[in-house]
């Protein structure tokens, strides 16, 4: 009997650029900064977007100053909007649909991010007491992502987050309760630039913590709750992130790590990390 595919590994929740109309490269704006070398307004195709909707410099993005692109993840929203909402007809083929497509994409992206978190909670055996509620929320959110353009544009994403967050928090508490010893609580803490080398943070709550440029090298972050933590330029060299709760690929991509950094099996080691 084959093992069940983890909820968080479902194809619908993984970006599939080959089935997307380059929406992140068109719909979203960016400004000249340390993350982007130029300005681009919303609805304007990036100068690197090719006719096949692929990026012409994907392998050289960081070298050319497009760091912001390398830390973005649509969590599968791109192909959902392209192939489901707009039934495989691109903004190039049907220019009149472009504006609605660009407006819907950020909404569906938020819904897919929520789906990803709920999926991760469903993959936690210790969160069994809330699995029933989580499955119902997952089915509701998934159905919403497949609804009409009009319905999607009327979505109150903040209200949905408010409904889902208590379930995610309960799942986190149940999972971390099994961690032996004292569990640190740094929820929402301002830890920018903090020196936390080798810190014992197994099972800690770092929900929404500001970890920008913090030194977490060699830290034990196993089973720590990292939902919403800002990990831009966080030093994770040699850190242990196995089993970290609600950690996403964009968070890892924004941080600095090396070959010694242990990452969850469901995530990929960023290619720009040092060897």
mmCIF file of N, CA and C in Angstrom, residues 2 15-16 24-25 46 49 65-66 82 116-117 129 141 155 162 164 180 193 202 222 227 232 235 237 241 245 255:
data_model
loop_
_atom_site.group_PDB
_atom_site.id
_atom_site.type_symbol
_atom_site.label_atom_id
_atom_site.label_comp_id
_atom_site.label_asym_id
_atom_site.label_seq_id
_atom_site.Cartn_x
_atom_site.Cartn_y
_atom_site.Cartn_z
ATOM 1 N N UNK A 2 0.704 2.125 -0.953
ATOM 2 C CA UNK A 2 1.558 3.298 -1.073
ATOM 3 C C UNK A 2 1.201 4.327 -0.006
ATOM 4 N N UNK A 15 4.290 25.938 -7.100
ATOM 5 C CA UNK A 15 4.314 26.787 -8.290
ATOM 6 C C UNK A 15 4.666 25.964 -9.525
ATOM 7 N N UNK A 16 3.885 26.115 -10.574
ATOM 8 C CA UNK A 16 4.103 25.418 -11.845
ATOM 9 C C UNK A 16 4.175 26.483 -12.940
ATOM 10 N N UNK A 24 3.252 36.608 -11.997
ATOM 11 C CA UNK A 24 4.055 37.333 -11.020
ATOM 12 C C UNK A 24 4.966 38.344 -11.710
ATOM 13 N N UNK A 25 5.270 38.100 -12.984
ATOM 14 C CA UNK A 25 6.155 38.983 -13.753
ATOM 15 C C UNK A 25 5.399 40.127 -14.426
ATOM 16 N N UNK A 46 7.433 42.491 -17.050
ATOM 17 C CA UNK A 46 8.859 42.670 -16.780
ATOM 18 C C UNK A 46 9.614 42.564 -18.098
ATOM 19 N N UNK A 49 10.525 39.050 -19.298
ATOM 20 C CA UNK A 49 9.508 38.041 -19.605
ATOM 21 C C UNK A 49 9.514 37.712 -21.090
ATOM 22 N N UNK A 65 20.676 41.467 -9.737
ATOM 23 C CA UNK A 65 20.015 42.340 -8.777
ATOM 24 C C UNK A 65 18.541 42.089 -8.552
ATOM 25 N N UNK A 66 18.016 40.985 -9.098
ATOM 26 C CA UNK A 66 16.596 40.671 -8.920
ATOM 27 C C UNK A 66 16.395 39.693 -7.754
ATOM 28 N N UNK A 82 -4.410 31.010 -14.119
ATOM 29 C CA UNK A 82 -4.221 30.869 -15.564
ATOM 30 C C UNK A 82 -5.083 29.771 -16.165
ATOM 31 N N UNK A 116 -1.653 26.453 2.103
ATOM 32 C CA UNK A 116 -0.361 25.824 2.408
ATOM 33 C C UNK A 116 -0.190 25.647 3.908
ATOM 34 N N UNK A 117 -0.549 26.674 4.674
ATOM 35 C CA UNK A 117 -0.430 26.575 6.124
ATOM 36 C C UNK A 117 -1.372 25.509 6.677
ATOM 37 N N UNK A 129 -6.480 16.384 17.039
ATOM 38 C CA UNK A 129 -7.731 16.909 17.587
ATOM 39 C C UNK A 129 -8.370 18.031 16.764
ATOM 40 N N UNK A 141 -11.592 26.674 1.474
ATOM 41 C CA UNK A 141 -10.649 27.563 0.795
ATOM 42 C C UNK A 141 -10.353 27.093 -0.620
ATOM 43 N N UNK A 155 -13.395 38.751 -2.026
ATOM 44 C CA UNK A 155 -12.868 38.026 -0.869
ATOM 45 C C UNK A 155 -12.220 38.990 0.131
ATOM 46 N N UNK A 162 -8.206 35.620 9.903
ATOM 47 C CA UNK A 162 -8.678 35.664 11.276
ATOM 48 C C UNK A 162 -9.409 34.402 11.684
ATOM 49 N N UNK A 164 -8.857 31.330 10.223
ATOM 50 C CA UNK A 164 -7.958 30.180 10.124
ATOM 51 C C UNK A 164 -6.893 30.189 11.217
ATOM 52 N N UNK A 180 10.379 18.147 24.612
ATOM 53 C CA UNK A 180 10.790 18.129 26.022
ATOM 54 C C UNK A 180 11.431 19.449 26.452
ATOM 55 N N UNK A 193 18.858 41.648 14.003
ATOM 56 C CA UNK A 193 20.282 41.739 14.300
ATOM 57 C C UNK A 193 20.710 41.072 15.594
ATOM 58 N N UNK A 202 14.406 24.932 20.263
ATOM 59 C CA UNK A 202 13.562 23.822 19.834
ATOM 60 C C UNK A 202 12.166 23.990 20.441
ATOM 61 N N UNK A 222 14.477 23.114 15.690
ATOM 62 C CA UNK A 222 13.598 21.985 15.432
ATOM 63 C C UNK A 222 12.242 22.217 16.092
ATOM 64 N N UNK A 227 5.757 30.656 11.628
ATOM 65 C CA UNK A 227 4.760 31.245 10.744
ATOM 66 C C UNK A 227 4.876 32.782 10.761
ATOM 67 N N UNK A 232 14.520 37.752 6.464
ATOM 68 C CA UNK A 232 15.408 38.361 5.480
ATOM 69 C C UNK A 232 16.818 38.495 6.041
ATOM 70 N N UNK A 235 20.927 34.692 9.462
ATOM 71 C CA UNK A 235 22.042 33.765 9.330
ATOM 72 C C UNK A 235 21.632 32.402 9.883
ATOM 73 N N UNK A 237 23.350 29.541 8.974
ATOM 74 C CA UNK A 237 24.441 28.603 8.707
ATOM 75 C C UNK A 237 24.592 27.619 9.867
ATOM 76 N N UNK A 241 16.705 23.107 11.233
ATOM 77 C CA UNK A 241 15.315 23.521 11.034
ATOM 78 C C UNK A 241 14.391 22.336 10.775
ATOM 79 N N UNK A 245 7.782 24.372 12.121
ATOM 80 C CA UNK A 245 6.365 24.489 11.791
ATOM 81 C C UNK A 245 6.082 25.723 10.947
ATOM 82 N N UNK A 255 16.766 33.943 3.612
ATOM 83 C CA UNK A 255 17.790 33.813 4.643
ATOM 84 C C UNK A 255 19.131 33.394 4.033
#
